[in-house]
Amino acid sequence: MTKTILLGALLGAGSLPVMAEMPPQAAVCVSCHMANGLGMANVAPAIAGMPASYLAEQLHHFQQGTRDNAIMKPMAMMLDDAGVESVSQWFASLPAPLPAAPAFRGEKPSPQDMALGEKLAYQGDWQRDLPSCVACHGPEGVGVGEVFPHLAGQHADYIESQLKAWQSGSRATDPHGLMAPVANKLTAEEITAVAGYFASLGGQ
């Protein structure tokens, strides 16, 4: 019962009814993020089902230059506040192929039986003060609330690029300042492993 209630809260926190029509402001977005919001590997991340407030915040970061991307900045600059809101709400309303029954940590195999990416995602490495990914992003990376986006099914190249961006300091806009300290404890091998693990979940 407790698991059912918690899982419902995790998955339902950002759920919205599917919008009937794509807003006209999103026409340029779908050329990379696709009409289903699932993006394309090595081109654009999946953003379907992300919390609308999270998507809007990222667009504002691109507009303000606090998050840098040569493609996204001019795209974001084309949107006024109403456009940011409508585009964010629409992508948030699209279904994301998340795990239907994500496993909680106590339901996973013992750490010695996990591959590296899964072990980091669920156990972290407390000898290095490295927390697990699921502590914030939810079981199997289904996301938590408005702040921690889902990672399940995200393209591996995108997860890897963002972890490297937090390492280099070229991305530093998470509201709690958590990601840079975490990313800086990861080796290149670990980044590739954990990115591949989350990409393997959720039907991408």
JSON list of C-alpha atoms in Angstrom, two decimals, residues 39-173:
[
{"chain": "A", "resi": 39, "resn": "GLY", "atom": "CA", "xyz": [13.57, 13.92, -29.47]},
{"chain": "A", "resi": 40, "resn": "MET", "atom": "CA", "xyz": [16.32, 12.19, -31.40]},
{"chain": "A", "resi": 41, "resn": "ALA", "atom": "CA", "xyz": [19.57, 10.68, -30.21]},
{"chain": "A", "resi": 42, "resn": "ASN", "atom": "CA", "xyz": [22.55, 12.97, -30.87]},
{"chain": "A", "resi": 43, "resn": "VAL", "atom": "CA", "xyz": [20.16, 15.77, -31.88]},
{"chain": "A", "resi": 44, "resn": "ALA", "atom": "CA", "xyz": [17.72, 16.74, -29.12]},
{"chain": "A", "resi": 45, "resn": "PRO", "atom": "CA", "xyz": [16.61, 15.35, -25.75]},
{"chain": "A", "resi": 46, "resn": "ALA", "atom": "CA", "xyz": [13.25, 13.83, -24.96]},
{"chain": "A", "resi": 47, "resn": "ILE", "atom": "CA", "xyz": [11.08, 16.42, -23.22]},
{"chain": "A", "resi": 48, "resn": "ALA", "atom": "CA", "xyz": [7.63, 14.79, -23.36]},
{"chain": "A", "resi": 49, "resn": "GLY", "atom": "CA", "xyz": [6.04, 14.58, -19.93]},
{"chain": "A", "resi": 50, "resn": "MET", "atom": "CA", "xyz": [8.60, 16.80, -18.23]},
{"chain": "A", "resi": 51, "resn": "PRO", "atom": "CA", "xyz": [7.06, 19.19, -15.67]},
{"chain": "A", "resi": 52, "resn": "ALA", "atom": "CA", "xyz": [5.86, 22.35, -17.41]},
{"chain": "A", "resi": 53, "resn": "SER", "atom": "CA", "xyz": [7.54, 24.55, -14.82]},
{"chain": "A", "resi": 54, "resn": "TYR", "atom": "CA", "xyz": [10.85, 22.76, -15.39]},
{"chain": "A", "resi": 55, "resn": "LEU", "atom": "CA", "xyz": [10.63, 23.20, -19.16]},
{"chain": "A", "resi": 56, "resn": "ALA", "atom": "CA", "xyz": [9.69, 26.87, -18.80]},
{"chain": "A", "resi": 57, "resn": "GLU", "atom": "CA", "xyz": [12.61, 27.43, -16.45]},
{"chain": "A", "resi": 58, "resn": "GLN", "atom": "CA", "xyz": [15.05, 25.91, -18.94]},
{"chain": "A", "resi": 59, "resn": "LEU", "atom": "CA", "xyz": [13.70, 28.12, -21.73]},
{"chain": "A", "resi": 60, "resn": "HIS", "atom": "CA", "xyz": [14.18, 31.17, -19.53]},
{"chain": "A", "resi": 61, "resn": "HIS", "atom": "CA", "xyz": [17.75, 30.06, -18.78]},
{"chain": "A", "resi": 62, "resn": "PHE", "atom": "CA", "xyz": [18.45, 29.85, -22.51]},
{"chain": "A", "resi": 63, "resn": "GLN", "atom": "CA", "xyz": [16.90, 33.28, -23.05]},
{"chain": "A", "resi": 64, "resn": "GLN", "atom": "CA", "xyz": [18.94, 34.83, -20.26]},
{"chain": "A", "resi": 65, "resn": "GLY", "atom": "CA", "xyz": [22.18, 33.12, -21.24]},
{"chain": "A", "resi": 66, "resn": "THR", "atom": "CA", "xyz": [22.51, 31.34, -17.89]},
{"chain": "A", "resi": 67, "resn": "ARG", "atom": "CA", "xyz": [22.34, 28.06, -19.80]},
{"chain": "A", "resi": 68, "resn": "ASP", "atom": "CA", "xyz": [24.31, 28.04, -23.01]},
{"chain": "A", "resi": 69, "resn": "ASN", "atom": "CA", "xyz": [23.42, 26.21, -26.20]},
{"chain": "A", "resi": 70, "resn": "ALA", "atom": "CA", "xyz": [24.03, 27.64, -29.65]},
{"chain": "A", "resi": 71, "resn": "ILE", "atom": "CA", "xyz": [20.86, 26.08, -31.08]},
{"chain": "A", "resi": 72, "resn": "MET", "atom": "CA", "xyz": [18.49, 26.56, -28.16]},
{"chain": "A", "resi": 73, "resn": "LYS", "atom": "CA", "xyz": [19.25, 30.19, -27.38]},
{"chain": "A", "resi": 74, "resn": "PRO", "atom": "CA", "xyz": [17.90, 31.62, -30.68]},
{"chain": "A", "resi": 75, "resn": "MET", "atom": "CA", "xyz": [14.96, 29.22, -30.54]},
{"chain": "A", "resi": 76, "resn": "ALA", "atom": "CA", "xyz": [14.09, 30.33, -27.01]},
{"chain": "A", "resi": 77, "resn": "MET", "atom": "CA", "xyz": [14.49, 34.00, -27.93]},
{"chain": "A", "resi": 78, "resn": "MET", "atom": "CA", "xyz": [11.65, 33.60, -30.43]},
{"chain": "A", "resi": 79, "resn": "LEU", "atom": "CA", "xyz": [9.20, 32.99, -27.57]},
{"chain": "A", "resi": 80, "resn": "ASP", "atom": "CA", "xyz": [7.52, 35.60, -25.40]},
{"chain": "A", "resi": 81, "resn": "ASP", "atom": "CA", "xyz": [6.28, 34.68, -21.92]},
{"chain": "A", "resi": 82, "resn": "ALA", "atom": "CA", "xyz": [2.97, 33.40, -23.28]},
{"chain": "A", "resi": 83, "resn": "GLY", "atom": "CA", "xyz": [4.83, 31.28, -25.84]},
{"chain": "A", "resi": 84, "resn": "VAL", "atom": "CA", "xyz": [7.10, 29.81, -23.19]},
{"chain": "A", "resi": 85, "resn": "GLU", "atom": "CA", "xyz": [4.05, 28.90, -21.13]},
{"chain": "A", "resi": 86, "resn": "SER", "atom": "CA", "xyz": [2.06, 27.33, -23.97]},
{"chain": "A", "resi": 87, "resn": "VAL", "atom": "CA", "xyz": [5.02, 25.36, -25.37]},
{"chain": "A", "resi": 88, "resn": "SER", "atom": "CA", "xyz": [5.99, 24.10, -21.91]},
{"chain": "A", "resi": 89, "resn": "GLN", "atom": "CA", "xyz": [2.44, 23.07, -21.06]},
{"chain": "A", "resi": 90, "resn": "TRP", "atom": "CA", "xyz": [2.03, 21.26, -24.37]},
{"chain": "A", "resi": 91, "resn": "PHE", "atom": "CA", "xyz": [5.22, 19.22, -24.13]},
{"chain": "A", "resi": 92, "resn": "ALA", "atom": "CA", "xyz": [4.42, 18.46, -20.49]},
{"chain": "A", "resi": 93, "resn": "SER", "atom": "CA", "xyz": [1.06, 17.05, -21.58]},
{"chain": "A", "resi": 94, "resn": "LEU", "atom": "CA", "xyz": [2.61, 14.54, -23.99]},
{"chain": "A", "resi": 95, "resn": "PRO", "atom": "CA", "xyz": [2.93, 10.95, -22.71]},
{"chain": "A", "resi": 96, "resn": "ALA", "atom": "CA", "xyz": [6.40, 9.86, -21.66]},
{"chain": "A", "resi": 97, "resn": "PRO", "atom": "CA", "xyz": [7.21, 6.14, -21.90]},
{"chain": "A", "resi": 98, "resn": "LEU", "atom": "CA", "xyz": [8.22, 5.76, -18.25]},
{"chain": "A", "resi": 99, "resn": "PRO", "atom": "CA", "xyz": [8.53, 2.41, -16.44]},
{"chain": "A", "resi": 100, "resn": "ALA", "atom": "CA", "xyz": [5.05, 1.29, -15.41]},
{"chain": "A", "resi": 101, "resn": "ALA", "atom": "CA", "xyz": [6.17, -0.27, -12.12]},
{"chain": "A", "resi": 102, "resn": "PRO", "atom": "CA", "xyz": [9.61, 1.10, -11.23]},
{"chain": "A", "resi": 103, "resn": "ALA", "atom": "CA", "xyz": [11.55, -0.88, -8.66]},
{"chain": "A", "resi": 104, "resn": "PHE", "atom": "CA", "xyz": [12.42, 0.73, -5.37]},
{"chain": "A", "resi": 105, "resn": "ARG", "atom": "CA", "xyz": [15.91, 0.28, -3.95]},
{"chain": "A", "resi": 106, "resn": "GLY", "atom": "CA", "xyz": [14.95, -2.56, -1.60]},
{"chain": "A", "resi": 107, "resn": "GLU", "atom": "CA", "xyz": [13.58, -4.51, -4.57]},
{"chain": "A", "resi": 108, "resn": "LYS", "atom": "CA", "xyz": [16.81, -4.40, -6.56]},
{"chain": "A", "resi": 109, "resn": "PRO", "atom": "CA", "xyz": [19.54, -7.09, -6.57]},
{"chain": "A", "resi": 110, "resn": "SER", "atom": "CA", "xyz": [22.42, -6.79, -4.16]},
{"chain": "A", "resi": 111, "resn": "PRO", "atom": "CA", "xyz": [25.05, -4.25, -5.34]},
{"chain": "A", "resi": 112, "resn": "GLN", "atom": "CA", "xyz": [27.56, -6.93, -6.31]},
{"chain": "A", "resi": 113, "resn": "ASP", "atom": "CA", "xyz": [25.02, -8.29, -8.79]},
{"chain": "A", "resi": 114, "resn": "MET", "atom": "CA", "xyz": [24.37, -4.93, -10.47]},
{"chain": "A", "resi": 115, "resn": "ALA", "atom": "CA", "xyz": [26.11, -3.56, -13.55]},
{"chain": "A", "resi": 116, "resn": "LEU", "atom": "CA", "xyz": [28.02, -0.33, -12.96]},
{"chain": "A", "resi": 117, "resn": "GLY", "atom": "CA", "xyz": [25.36, 2.07, -14.27]},
{"chain": "A", "resi": 118, "resn": "GLU", "atom": "CA", "xyz": [22.55, 0.48, -12.27]},
{"chain": "A", "resi": 119, "resn": "LYS", "atom": "CA", "xyz": [24.72, 0.32, -9.15]},
{"chain": "A", "resi": 120, "resn": "LEU", "atom": "CA", "xyz": [25.54, 4.03, -9.35]},
{"chain": "A", "resi": 121, "resn": "ALA", "atom": "CA", "xyz": [21.90, 4.87, -10.03]},
{"chain": "A", "resi": 122, "resn": "TYR", "atom": "CA", "xyz": [20.62, 2.92, -7.02]},
{"chain": "A", "resi": 123, "resn": "GLN", "atom": "CA", "xyz": [23.52, 2.83, -4.57]},
{"chain": "A", "resi": 124, "resn": "GLY", "atom": "CA", "xyz": [25.87, 5.66, -5.45]},
{"chain": "A", "resi": 125, "resn": "ASP", "atom": "CA", "xyz": [29.25, 5.34, -3.76]},
{"chain": "A", "resi": 126, "resn": "TRP", "atom": "CA", "xyz": [29.17, 6.58, -0.20]},
{"chain": "A", "resi": 127, "resn": "GLN", "atom": "CA", "xyz": [32.91, 6.07, 0.21]},
{"chain": "A", "resi": 128, "resn": "ARG", "atom": "CA", "xyz": [33.18, 9.05, -2.16]},
{"chain": "A", "resi": 129, "resn": "ASP", "atom": "CA", "xyz": [30.13, 10.87, -0.75]},
{"chain": "A", "resi": 130, "resn": "LEU", "atom": "CA", "xyz": [28.38, 10.11, -4.04]},
{"chain": "A", "resi": 131, "resn": "PRO", "atom": "CA", "xyz": [24.60, 9.79, -3.56]},
{"chain": "A", "resi": 132, "resn": "SER", "atom": "CA", "xyz": [22.45, 7.57, -5.72]},
{"chain": "A", "resi": 133, "resn": "CYS", "atom": "CA", "xyz": [20.68, 9.15, -8.69]},
{"chain": "A", "resi": 134, "resn": "VAL", "atom": "CA", "xyz": [17.32, 7.73, -7.60]},
{"chain": "A", "resi": 135, "resn": "ALA", "atom": "CA", "xyz": [17.53, 9.53, -4.26]},
{"chain": "A", "resi": 136, "resn": "CYS", "atom": "CA", "xyz": [16.44, 12.66, -6.14]},
{"chain": "A", "resi": 137, "resn": "HIS", "atom": "CA", "xyz": [15.20, 11.46, -9.53]},
{"chain": "A", "resi": 138, "resn": "GLY", "atom": "CA", "xyz": [12.97, 8.69, -8.20]},
{"chain": "A", "resi": 139, "resn": "PRO", "atom": "CA", "xyz": [13.00, 4.91, -8.67]},
{"chain": "A", "resi": 140, "resn": "GLU", "atom": "CA", "xyz": [14.32, 4.00, -12.12]},
{"chain": "A", "resi": 141, "resn": "GLY", "atom": "CA", "xyz": [14.55, 7.73, -12.81]},
{"chain": "A", "resi": 142, "resn": "VAL", "atom": "CA", "xyz": [10.81, 8.41, -13.16]},
{"chain": "A", "resi": 143, "resn": "GLY", "atom": "CA", "xyz": [11.28, 11.94, -11.82]},
{"chain": "A", "resi": 144, "resn": "VAL", "atom": "CA", "xyz": [10.06, 13.62, -8.65]},
{"chain": "A", "resi": 145, "resn": "GLY", "atom": "CA", "xyz": [7.84, 16.69, -8.50]},
{"chain": "A", "resi": 146, "resn": "GLU", "atom": "CA", "xyz": [8.59, 19.86, -10.44]},
{"chain": "A", "resi": 147, "resn": "VAL", "atom": "CA", "xyz": [12.34, 20.06, -9.78]},
{"chain": "A", "resi": 148, "resn": "PHE", "atom": "CA", "xyz": [13.84, 16.64, -10.53]},
{"chain": "A", "resi": 149, "resn": "PRO", "atom": "CA", "xyz": [13.11, 15.64, -14.15]},
{"chain": "A", "resi": 150, "resn": "HIS", "atom": "CA", "xyz": [12.72, 12.05, -15.23]},
{"chain": "A", "resi": 151, "resn": "LEU", "atom": "CA", "xyz": [15.81, 10.35, -16.62]},
{"chain": "A", "resi": 152, "resn": "ALA", "atom": "CA", "xyz": [14.19, 7.07, -17.65]},
{"chain": "A", "resi": 153, "resn": "GLY", "atom": "CA", "xyz": [14.27, 6.71, -21.42]},
{"chain": "A", "resi": 154, "resn": "GLN", "atom": "CA", "xyz": [16.32, 9.86, -21.94]},
{"chain": "A", "resi": 155, "resn": "HIS", "atom": "CA", "xyz": [18.90, 9.60, -24.71]},
{"chain": "A", "resi": 156, "resn": "ALA", "atom": "CA", "xyz": [22.25, 8.42, -23.36]},
{"chain": "A", "resi": 157, "resn": "ASP", "atom": "CA", "xyz": [24.23, 11.01, -25.31]},
{"chain": "A", "resi": 158, "resn": "TYR", "atom": "CA", "xyz": [22.17, 13.80, -23.76]},
{"chain": "A", "resi": 159, "resn": "ILE", "atom": "CA", "xyz": [22.57, 12.55, -20.18]},
{"chain": "A", "resi": 160, "resn": "GLU", "atom": "CA", "xyz": [26.29, 12.16, -20.77]},
{"chain": "A", "resi": 161, "resn": "SER", "atom": "CA", "xyz": [26.66, 15.62, -22.28]},
{"chain": "A", "resi": 162, "resn": "GLN", "atom": "CA", "xyz": [24.81, 17.25, -19.40]},
{"chain": "A", "resi": 163, "resn": "LEU", "atom": "CA", "xyz": [26.87, 15.49, -16.73]},
{"chain": "A", "resi": 164, "resn": "LYS", "atom": "CA", "xyz": [29.99, 16.71, -18.52]},
{"chain": "A", "resi": 165, "resn": "ALA", "atom": "CA", "xyz": [28.50, 20.21, -18.71]},
{"chain": "A", "resi": 166, "resn": "TRP", "atom": "CA", "xyz": [28.03, 20.23, -14.94]},
{"chain": "A", "resi": 167, "resn": "GLN", "atom": "CA", "xyz": [31.60, 19.00, -14.55]},
{"chain": "A", "resi": 168, "resn": "SER", "atom": "CA", "xyz": [32.96, 21.82, -16.70]},
{"chain": "A", "resi": 169, "resn": "GLY", "atom": "CA", "xyz": [30.69, 24.47, -15.17]},
{"chain": "A", "resi": 170, "resn": "SER", "atom": "CA", "xyz": [29.04, 25.28, -18.49]},
{"chain": "A", "resi": 171, "resn": "ARG", "atom": "CA", "xyz": [25.74, 24.25, -16.91]},
{"chain": "A", "resi": 172, "resn": "ALA", "atom": "CA", "xyz": [25.05, 25.50, -13.39]},
{"chain": "A", "resi": 173, "resn": "THR", "atom": "CA", "xyz": [21.37, 26.33, -13.19]}
]
